[in-house]
Short mmCIF file of C-alpha atoms in Angstrom, two decimals:
data_model
loop_
_atom_site.label_atom_id
_atom_site.label_comp_id
_atom_site.label_asym_id
_atom_site.label_seq_id
_atom_site.Cartn_x
_atom_site.Cartn_y
_atom_site.Cartn_z
CA MET A 1 18.44 -96.31 1.42
CA LEU A 2 19.24 -95.34 5.01
CA LEU A 3 20.78 -92.01 3.96
CA SER A 4 17.90 -90.99 1.73
CA THR A 5 15.30 -91.91 4.34
CA LEU A 6 17.21 -89.97 6.98
CA LEU A 7 17.50 -86.95 4.71
CA LEU A 8 13.79 -87.06 3.93
CA GLN A 9 12.95 -87.18 7.63
CA ALA A 10 15.30 -84.33 8.42
CA LEU A 11 14.06 -82.12 5.60
CA ALA A 12 10.45 -82.79 6.53
CA GLY A 13 11.12 -81.91 10.16
CA ALA A 14 13.24 -78.93 9.12
CA SER A 15 15.46 -79.09 12.18
CA ILE A 16 18.71 -78.86 10.24
CA GLY A 17 18.75 -75.16 11.08
CA LYS A 18 18.51 -75.80 14.80
CA LEU A 19 21.14 -78.51 14.57
CA GLY A 20 23.43 -76.11 12.74
CA ALA A 21 22.85 -73.41 15.32
CA ALA A 22 23.64 -75.78 18.18
CA ILE A 23 26.82 -77.03 16.51
CA GLY A 24 27.84 -73.45 15.75
CA ALA A 25 27.45 -72.40 19.37
CA GLY A 26 29.54 -75.38 20.44
CA LEU A 27 32.27 -74.53 17.96
CA ALA A 28 32.28 -70.93 19.19
CA ALA A 29 32.76 -72.21 22.73
CA ILE A 30 35.68 -74.36 21.58
CA GLY A 31 37.23 -71.36 19.82
CA ALA A 32 36.89 -69.14 22.86
CA GLY A 33 38.27 -71.87 25.08
CA ILE A 34 41.34 -72.37 22.94
CA GLY A 35 41.99 -68.65 22.58
CA ILE A 36 41.59 -67.76 26.24
CA GLY A 37 43.57 -70.86 27.19
CA LYS A 38 46.51 -69.63 25.16
CA ILE A 39 46.29 -66.22 26.82
CA GLY A 40 46.23 -67.84 30.23
CA GLN A 41 49.21 -69.99 29.34
CA SER A 42 51.38 -67.09 28.25
CA ALA A 43 50.22 -64.99 31.21
CA MET A 44 51.24 -67.76 33.62
CA GLU A 45 54.62 -68.10 31.94
CA GLY A 46 55.15 -64.35 32.05
CA ILE A 47 54.28 -64.15 35.74
CA ALA A 48 56.51 -67.15 36.49
CA ARG A 49 59.45 -65.50 34.76
CA GLN A 50 58.92 -62.10 36.41
CA PRO A 51 56.66 -62.09 39.48
CA GLU A 52 57.02 -58.32 39.95
CA ALA A 53 55.07 -57.72 36.72
CA ALA A 54 52.15 -59.88 37.88
CA GLY A 55 49.79 -56.90 38.25
CA ASN A 56 50.36 -55.55 34.75
CA ILE A 57 50.20 -59.00 33.21
CA ARG A 58 46.98 -59.83 35.00
CA THR A 59 45.31 -56.62 33.80
CA SER A 60 46.36 -57.17 30.20
CA MET A 61 45.26 -60.79 30.34
CA LEU A 62 41.77 -59.83 31.50
CA ILE A 63 41.39 -57.21 28.80
CA VAL A 64 42.48 -59.51 25.97
CA ALA A 65 40.28 -62.31 27.33
CA ALA A 66 37.29 -59.93 27.24
CA LEU A 67 38.04 -59.04 23.62
CA ILE A 68 38.27 -62.69 22.55
CA GLU A 69 35.09 -63.51 24.42
CA GLY A 70 33.42 -60.73 22.43
CA VAL A 71 34.27 -62.50 19.19
CA ALA A 72 32.93 -65.82 20.48
CA LEU A 73 29.73 -64.08 21.51
CA PHE A 74 29.29 -62.75 17.95
CA ALA A 75 28.89 -66.40 16.94
CA VAL A 76 26.55 -67.08 19.85
CA ILE A 77 24.35 -64.16 18.80
CA VAL A 78 24.10 -65.56 15.28
CA CYS A 79 23.13 -68.96 16.66
CA MET A 80 20.49 -67.43 18.92
CA LEU A 81 19.07 -65.52 15.95
CA ILE A 82 18.71 -68.81 14.09
CA LEU A 83 17.03 -70.51 17.00
CA PHE A 84 14.68 -67.87 18.24
CA VAL A 85 13.73 -65.55 15.38
CA LYS A 86 10.54 -66.82 13.77
CA MET B 1 17.73 -98.05 11.30
CA ALA B 2 14.48 -98.10 13.19
CA ALA B 3 16.27 -96.81 16.28
CA VAL B 4 17.85 -93.92 14.42
CA LEU B 5 14.62 -92.64 12.86
CA PRO B 6 12.77 -91.79 16.12
CA LEU B 7 15.76 -89.81 17.29
CA ALA B 8 15.66 -87.71 14.17
CA ALA B 9 11.88 -87.37 14.30
CA GLY B 10 11.84 -86.76 18.04
CA ALA B 11 14.30 -83.92 17.67
CA ALA B 12 12.09 -82.31 15.02
CA ASP B 13 9.12 -80.10 15.71
CA THR B 14 5.89 -81.70 16.76
CA GLU B 15 4.18 -81.04 13.44
CA ALA B 16 6.72 -83.29 11.69
CA VAL B 17 6.70 -86.91 10.57
CA VAL B 18 4.66 -89.64 12.28
CA VAL B 19 6.86 -91.93 14.39
CA PRO B 20 6.16 -95.67 13.92
CA GLU B 21 4.42 -97.17 17.00
CA GLN B 22 7.08 -99.67 17.98
CA ASP B 23 9.59 -96.85 18.13
CA ASP B 24 7.50 -94.66 20.43
CA ALA B 25 8.92 -96.57 23.38
CA VAL B 26 12.42 -95.88 22.14
CA ALA B 27 11.66 -92.22 21.65
CA SER B 28 10.08 -91.75 25.04
CA ALA B 29 12.86 -93.72 26.68
CA VAL B 30 15.46 -91.49 25.07
CA MET B 31 13.78 -88.27 26.10
CA PRO B 32 11.64 -88.90 29.19
CA GLU B 33 12.04 -85.40 30.60
CA ASP B 34 10.50 -83.68 27.60
CA ASP B 35 7.44 -85.92 27.60
CA ALA B 36 6.84 -85.45 31.33
CA ALA B 37 7.32 -81.72 31.04
CA GLU B 38 4.89 -81.40 28.15
CA GLN B 39 2.19 -83.29 29.97
CA SER B 40 2.18 -81.36 33.27
CA ASP B 41 2.13 -77.55 33.45
CA ASP B 42 5.80 -77.32 32.58
CA VAL B 43 8.12 -74.55 33.63
CA ASP B 44 8.04 -72.03 30.80
CA VAL B 45 11.80 -71.51 30.60
CA TYR B 46 11.51 -69.75 27.25
CA GLY B 47 9.00 -67.31 28.73
CA ILE B 48 11.07 -66.67 31.84
CA ILE B 49 14.26 -65.96 29.94
CA PHE B 50 12.79 -63.87 27.15
CA GLY B 51 10.45 -62.11 29.54
CA HIS B 52 13.49 -60.91 31.45
CA ILE B 53 15.64 -60.07 28.44
CA GLY B 54 12.90 -58.32 26.50
CA ASP B 55 10.91 -55.26 27.36
CA SER B 56 7.41 -55.03 28.77
CA TYR B 57 4.79 -52.45 29.62
CA GLU B 58 4.71 -53.45 33.30
CA TRP B 59 7.35 -54.28 35.89
CA HIS B 60 6.65 -57.82 37.04
CA ILE B 61 7.81 -58.22 40.64
CA THR B 62 6.70 -61.68 41.69
CA ASP B 63 3.86 -64.19 41.76
CA ILE B 64 2.19 -64.78 45.12
CA GLY B 65 -0.10 -67.78 45.23
CA GLY B 66 -0.74 -67.71 41.50
CA ARG B 67 -1.54 -63.98 41.44
CA LYS B 68 0.83 -61.81 39.51
CA ILE B 69 2.22 -58.82 41.38
CA SER B 70 3.51 -56.19 39.01
CA ILE B 71 3.82 -52.45 38.73
CA PRO B 72 1.79 -51.10 35.79
CA LEU B 73 3.69 -48.51 33.83
CA PRO B 74 2.30 -45.60 31.80
CA VAL B 75 1.53 -46.15 28.14
CA ILE B 76 2.03 -43.04 26.01
CA VAL B 77 1.01 -43.67 22.45
CA ARG B 78 0.03 -41.55 19.46
CA SER B 79 -2.24 -43.67 17.31
CA SER B 80 -4.47 -42.71 14.39
CA THR B 81 -6.99 -41.36 16.90
CA GLY B 82 -4.61 -39.02 18.66
CA TRP B 83 -2.59 -39.23 21.85
CA HIS B 84 -3.44 -41.85 24.46
CA CYS B 85 -1.95 -41.91 27.94
CA PHE B 86 -3.03 -44.53 30.46
CA LEU B 87 -1.65 -47.20 32.78
CA SER B 88 -0.81 -50.52 31.17
CA SER B 89 -3.01 -52.35 33.68
CA ARG B 90 -5.92 -51.56 31.35
CA LEU B 91 -4.32 -53.77 28.69
CA GLU B 92 -3.93 -56.84 30.87
CA ASP B 93 -4.73 -60.26 29.42
CA GLY B 94 -5.02 -59.01 25.88
CA THR B 95 -8.02 -56.76 26.46
CA GLY B 96 -8.25 -53.69 24.28
CA TYR B 97 -8.55 -50.08 25.38
CA GLU B 98 -9.23 -47.08 23.15
CA GLY B 99 -8.51 -49.17 20.07
CA LEU B 100 -5.13 -50.43 21.26
CA HIS B 101 -4.15 -53.87 22.46
CA ILE B 102 -1.02 -55.84 23.14
CA SER B 103 -0.27 -58.07 20.19
CA SER B 104 0.56 -61.74 20.40
CA SER B 105 1.35 -62.18 16.74
CA ASP B 106 4.79 -63.28 15.61
CA ARG B 107 5.83 -59.93 14.26
CA PHE B 108 4.73 -57.61 17.06
CA ASP B 109 4.72 -59.99 20.02
CA GLY B 110 4.31 -58.05 23.26
CA LYS B 111 4.02 -54.63 21.61
CA ILE B 112 1.03 -52.32 21.57
CA VAL B 113 -0.71 -52.37 18.19
CA GLU B 114 -3.84 -50.96 16.67
CA LEU B 115 -5.84 -52.36 13.79
CA ASP B 116 -5.97 -50.36 10.58
CA ALA B 117 -8.83 -50.34 8.06
CA ASP B 118 -7.88 -53.74 6.56
CA GLY B 119 -7.59 -55.41 9.97
CA ASN B 120 -3.80 -55.58 9.85
CA GLU B 121 -1.84 -54.80 12.95
CA ILE B 122 0.26 -51.65 12.81
CA ARG B 123 2.37 -50.12 15.52
CA PRO B 124 1.52 -46.54 16.50
CA PHE B 125 4.09 -43.98 17.61
CA ASP B 126 5.01 -45.37 20.99
CA ILE B 127 6.93 -43.45 23.65
CA SER B 128 5.64 -45.38 26.64
CA ILE B 129 7.56 -45.65 29.87
CA THR B 130 8.38 -49.34 29.56
CA ARG B 131 10.44 -51.37 32.01
CA ASN B 132 13.73 -50.61 30.30
CA VAL B 133 12.95 -46.89 30.16
CA LEU B 134 12.10 -46.82 33.86
CA ALA B 135 15.25 -48.79 34.70
CA LEU B 136 17.32 -46.35 32.64
CA MET B 137 15.77 -43.45 34.53
CA ILE B 138 16.39 -45.09 37.91
CA SER B 139 20.01 -45.89 37.17
CA SER B 140 20.62 -42.45 35.69
CA ILE B 141 19.25 -40.80 38.84
CA LEU B 142 21.43 -43.12 40.93
CA LEU B 143 24.48 -42.29 38.82
CA VAL B 144 23.90 -38.53 39.02
CA ALA B 145 23.35 -38.74 42.79
CA LEU B 146 26.57 -40.71 43.28
CA ILE B 147 28.74 -38.46 41.16
CA LEU B 148 27.29 -35.21 42.48
CA SER B 149 27.73 -36.25 46.09
CA CYS B 150 31.30 -37.24 45.24
CA SER B 151 32.01 -33.84 43.68
CA ARG B 152 30.34 -32.10 46.61
CA TRP B 153 33.11 -33.36 48.88
CA TYR B 154 35.72 -31.89 46.56
CA ARG B 155 33.99 -28.54 46.50
CA ARG B 156 33.91 -28.31 50.27
CA HIS B 157 37.35 -29.64 51.16
CA ASP B 158 40.85 -29.13 49.90
CA ALA B 159 41.74 -32.33 48.07
CA LEU B 160 45.46 -31.82 48.54
CA SER B 161 45.43 -31.63 52.32
CA GLU B 162 43.03 -34.33 53.45
CA ALA B 163 41.87 -37.73 52.29
CA PRO B 164 38.33 -37.98 50.95
CA ARG B 165 35.57 -39.59 52.97
CA GLY B 166 32.29 -41.19 52.04
CA VAL B 167 31.27 -41.61 48.43
CA ALA B 168 34.26 -39.61 47.24
CA ALA B 169 36.58 -42.13 48.86
CA LEU B 170 34.75 -44.93 47.06
CA LEU B 171 34.84 -43.31 43.65
CA GLU B 172 38.19 -41.49 43.67
CA PRO B 173 40.46 -44.51 43.05
CA VAL B 174 38.17 -45.77 40.28
CA ILE B 175 37.97 -42.39 38.56
CA ALA B 176 41.71 -41.90 38.96
CA MET B 177 42.42 -45.32 37.47
CA ILE B 178 40.21 -44.72 34.45
CA ASN B 179 41.42 -41.18 33.95
CA ASP B 180 45.13 -41.87 34.25
CA ASP B 181 45.60 -45.40 32.96
CA VAL B 182 42.95 -45.50 30.29
CA ILE B 183 42.18 -42.00 29.08
CA LYS B 184 45.39 -40.08 29.52
CA ASP B 185 47.64 -42.85 28.21
CA THR B 186 45.62 -43.74 25.15
CA ILE B 187 44.47 -40.33 23.95
CA GLY B 188 47.59 -38.38 24.83
CA PRO B 189 47.55 -34.58 24.78
CA GLY B 190 44.11 -33.01 24.69
CA TYR B 191 42.55 -35.88 26.59
CA ALA B 192 40.65 -33.58 28.92
CA ARG B 193 38.12 -32.83 26.19
CA PHE B 194 37.03 -36.48 25.99
CA ALA B 195 37.41 -37.45 29.64
CA PRO B 196 33.85 -36.41 30.67
CA TYR B 197 32.24 -38.59 27.98
CA LEU B 198 34.49 -41.58 28.65
CA LEU B 199 34.09 -41.45 32.42
CA THR B 200 30.32 -41.08 32.03
CA VAL B 201 30.13 -44.05 29.70
CA PHE B 202 32.19 -46.15 32.11
CA PHE B 203 30.03 -45.43 35.12
CA PHE B 204 26.80 -45.62 33.14
CA ILE B 205 27.63 -49.11 31.82
CA LEU B 206 28.95 -50.25 35.20
CA ILE B 207 25.89 -49.13 37.15
CA ASN B 208 23.46 -50.56 34.59
CA ASN B 209 25.32 -53.88 34.54
CA LEU B 210 25.27 -54.08 38.32
CA MET B 211 21.60 -53.13 38.56
CA GLY B 212 20.82 -55.90 36.08
CA ILE B 213 22.25 -58.50 38.45
CA VAL B 214 20.18 -57.35 41.45
CA PRO B 215 17.16 -59.67 41.33
CA PHE B 216 14.51 -57.43 42.92
CA PHE B 217 13.02 -54.04 42.16
CA PRO B 218 14.51 -51.47 41.35
CA GLY B 219 17.19 -53.65 39.84
CA GLY B 220 16.67 -56.67 37.67
CA ALA B 221 15.90 -55.01 34.35
CA ASN B 222 18.07 -55.93 31.42
CA VAL B 223 19.27 -52.50 30.23
CA THR B 224 22.77 -53.02 28.84
CA GLY B 225 21.72 -56.39 27.48
CA ASN B 226 19.37 -54.53 25.16
CA ILE B 227 20.92 -53.95 21.78
CA THR B 228 19.25 -50.56 21.32
CA VAL B 229 20.98 -49.16 24.42
CA THR B 230 24.38 -50.46 23.39
CA PHE B 231 23.73 -49.23 19.85
CA VAL B 232 23.24 -45.71 21.15
CA LEU B 233 26.45 -45.86 23.19
CA ALA B 234 28.44 -47.19 20.25
CA PHE B 235 26.83 -44.61 17.96
CA ILE B 236 27.92 -41.78 20.25
CA THR B 237 31.46 -43.13 20.23
CA PHE B 238 31.28 -43.37 16.43
CA MET B 239 30.13 -39.76 16.19
CA ILE B 240 32.83 -38.51 18.53
CA VAL B 241 35.59 -40.44 16.75
CA ASN B 242 34.60 -39.22 13.31
CA LEU B 243 33.62 -35.66 14.12
CA THR B 244 36.58 -34.61 16.28
CA THR B 245 39.24 -36.08 14.09
CA ASN B 246 41.85 -34.38 11.97
CA ARG B 247 42.59 -34.62 8.28
CA HIS B 248 45.21 -37.33 8.64
CA TYR B 249 42.61 -39.84 9.83
CA TRP B 250 40.65 -39.45 6.61
CA LYS B 251 43.82 -39.50 4.56
CA ASP B 252 44.79 -42.78 6.15
CA ILE B 253 41.43 -44.24 5.25
CA PHE B 254 40.99 -43.02 1.70
CA TRP B 255 44.59 -42.85 0.53
CA PRO B 256 46.67 -45.06 2.81
CA ASP B 257 50.43 -45.17 2.69
CA VAL B 258 50.77 -48.60 1.04
CA PRO B 259 52.01 -49.80 -2.36
CA LEU B 260 49.73 -48.91 -5.26
CA TRP B 261 48.59 -52.43 -5.97
CA LEU B 262 47.37 -52.78 -2.36
CA LYS B 263 45.50 -49.49 -2.28
CA PRO B 264 42.11 -50.74 -3.59
CA ILE B 265 41.92 -53.52 -0.99
CA MET B 266 43.15 -51.33 1.82
CA ILE B 267 40.68 -48.54 1.05
CA VAL B 268 37.74 -50.96 1.16
CA LEU B 269 39.07 -52.52 4.35
CA GLU B 270 39.60 -49.18 6.03
CA ILE B 271 36.09 -47.96 5.15
CA PHE B 272 34.69 -51.19 6.57
CA GLY B 273 36.84 -50.69 9.63
CA VAL B 274 35.26 -47.31 10.33
CA PHE B 275 31.94 -49.07 10.84
CA THR B 276 32.97 -52.43 12.22
CA LYS B 277 34.86 -51.00 15.19
CA PRO B 278 31.84 -49.36 16.86
CA PHE B 279 29.70 -52.30 15.72
CA SER B 280 31.92 -54.68 17.64
CA LEU B 281 31.69 -52.39 20.68
CA MET B 282 27.93 -52.66 20.50
CA ILE B 283 27.78 -56.43 20.03
CA ARG B 284 30.43 -57.20 22.65
CA LEU B 285 28.64 -55.40 25.47
CA PHE B 286 25.18 -56.61 24.41
CA ALA B 287 26.19 -60.25 24.00
CA ASN B 288 28.21 -60.47 27.21
CA ILE B 289 25.51 -59.04 29.42
CA MET B 290 22.62 -60.86 27.73
CA ALA B 291 24.45 -64.18 27.79
CA GLY B 292 25.24 -63.72 31.47
CA HIS B 293 21.60 -63.04 32.30
CA CYS B 294 20.49 -66.05 30.22
CA LEU B 295 22.93 -68.32 32.01
CA ILE B 296 21.85 -67.25 35.48
CA LEU B 297 18.17 -67.63 34.55
CA CYS B 298 18.81 -71.10 33.09
CA VAL B 299 20.65 -72.19 36.22
CA VAL B 300 17.78 -71.01 38.43
CA SER B 301 15.16 -72.54 36.12
CA ILE B 302 16.88 -75.92 36.53
CA ILE B 303 15.74 -75.85 40.15
CA PHE B 304 12.10 -75.57 39.11
CA ILE B 305 12.35 -78.09 36.30
CA ALA B 306 14.03 -80.65 38.54
CA ALA B 307 11.50 -80.04 41.32
CA LYS B 308 8.70 -81.03 38.97
CA ILE B 309 10.40 -84.33 38.16
CA GLY B 310 10.85 -85.67 41.65
CA ILE B 311 11.88 -84.85 45.20
CA ALA B 312 15.25 -86.58 45.27
CA ILE B 313 16.49 -85.14 42.04
CA GLY B 314 14.83 -81.84 42.97
CA THR B 315 16.78 -81.47 46.21
CA SER B 316 20.12 -82.44 44.73
CA MET B 317 19.66 -80.22 41.68
CA THR B 318 18.65 -77.34 43.95
CA ILE B 319 21.87 -77.57 45.92
CA ILE B 320 23.99 -77.85 42.80
CA SER B 321 22.06 -75.08 41.11
CA VAL B 322 22.36 -72.68 44.05
CA VAL B 323 26.10 -73.22 44.26
CA PHE B 324 26.51 -72.84 40.53
CA GLY B 325 24.23 -69.81 40.60
CA ILE B 326 26.36 -68.08 43.21
CA PHE B 327 29.42 -68.76 41.11
CA MET B 328 27.70 -67.38 38.01
CA ASP B 329 26.65 -64.26 39.91
CA CYS B 330 30.22 -63.62 41.03
CA LEU B 331 31.34 -64.11 37.45
CA GLU B 332 28.69 -61.64 36.35
CA LEU B 333 30.06 -59.07 38.79
CA LEU B 334 33.47 -59.48 37.21
CA VAL B 335 32.00 -59.33 33.70
CA ALA B 336 30.05 -56.17 34.61
CA PHE B 337 33.23 -54.36 35.56
CA ILE B 338 35.34 -55.81 32.74
CA GLN B 339 32.81 -54.94 30.04
CA ALA B 340 32.49 -51.36 31.26
CA TYR B 341 36.28 -51.09 31.36
CA VAL B 342 36.75 -52.65 27.90
CA PHE B 343 34.09 -50.41 26.33
CA THR B 344 35.71 -47.30 27.80
CA MET B 345 39.21 -48.42 26.90
CA LEU B 346 38.31 -49.26 23.32
CA SER B 347 36.44 -45.97 22.89
CA ALA B 348 39.53 -44.15 24.21
CA VAL B 349 41.74 -46.15 21.84
CA PHE B 350 39.56 -45.27 18.84
CA ILE B 351 39.52 -41.61 19.83
CA GLY B 352 43.27 -41.68 20.30
CA LEU B 353 43.78 -43.34 16.92
CA SER B 354 41.69 -40.67 15.23
CA ARG B 355 43.82 -37.91 16.71
CA GLU B 356 47.18 -39.29 15.70
CA ARG B 357 49.66 -37.02 14.06
CA PRO B 358 52.01 -38.29 11.37
CA GLU B 359 55.64 -38.80 12.32
CA THR B 360 56.71 -35.58 10.59
CA GLY B 361 54.98 -33.64 13.35
CA LYS B 362 52.60 -31.56 11.22
CA SER B 363 49.18 -31.08 12.77
#
């Protein structure tokens, strides 16, 4: 009874799309966070093992982080299209 | 159950289901900010953000005492009645001029349209100088001035016997870093043919990103956060990669060196890859810059939204928002440089990949 009433309300209001877009953007943020966190972790370990290579490691870390952020922003673009394209 | 329903209905659009009266209190208690904002003249965050990200026929500078101060830009349009060229100030507030007006429909919102015989809106051939076009022109002039004054030093002095001064000293380490680390290493022999394009694309993206962060005229227009601009840049890279390549690139795509049962999948994947690589270049730059601008605008809008709620929360949110805004601006500086660098590096990598020779050494 509760579920069917809730579903009727949601379908009538037609906000499932916006809810989906918001959840999708959040998931993309989680994905980017995990990915860039792993890069940061291995960069820190590399620098700790060999401080002379810190410059090279830092440059590579920034480049890979930018690439991963690009993928997360693909998902953000899709979510924004859902929210704002009439 | 009664408490859950208003949440679902309150989150829906206003034309949705009627909320039962005894749950109105719950709904308004859950979301007081929205109700207060809708009743007063609320801060139009949507309009601020999309007004900045989108394009417009005038350059809006500021509002002084409720009056809008903006620079009207020329409208150059070829409609069914011939060419029209006038300043966009004639089209203010939705008024029409010579059969043209700025549409506020869903499909052509903000664009100049004319009405055809049936009364439908159609877009004429439009080559107006809009805000993005003017910002492109300004940053191109700035870029040309910087690079030419840098090269002027090298023409007048011997680079091997003295250190550069002025603009040349500013640009030389950057150009040397891009040229040596990025271009020469990734493309290998014959890199000099592609170095002008790659260096131009790096400085073009960098200067447009930086001008986008400057909040006042002549900066503050969202050029690289516009997908058409990044599409053109990625398209040029796509053209260069596919037109200056050798036969082995096409052989690797259409008849790759894999077992026979893998060939069908690999061929489809490789053909997709030809298009998805520049596509990702386009989306990466567009999304990074647009998201950065959105974030900064949201952070600044919080100041105005909080100020309308009350003075105590307004002051505290202003302080937090200014600090966070400064942090976001510094992050945007970093992102501006990183995105220009990543675009150039990936373009160089794609060009280098397309010029690879097979291990046997044939060319």
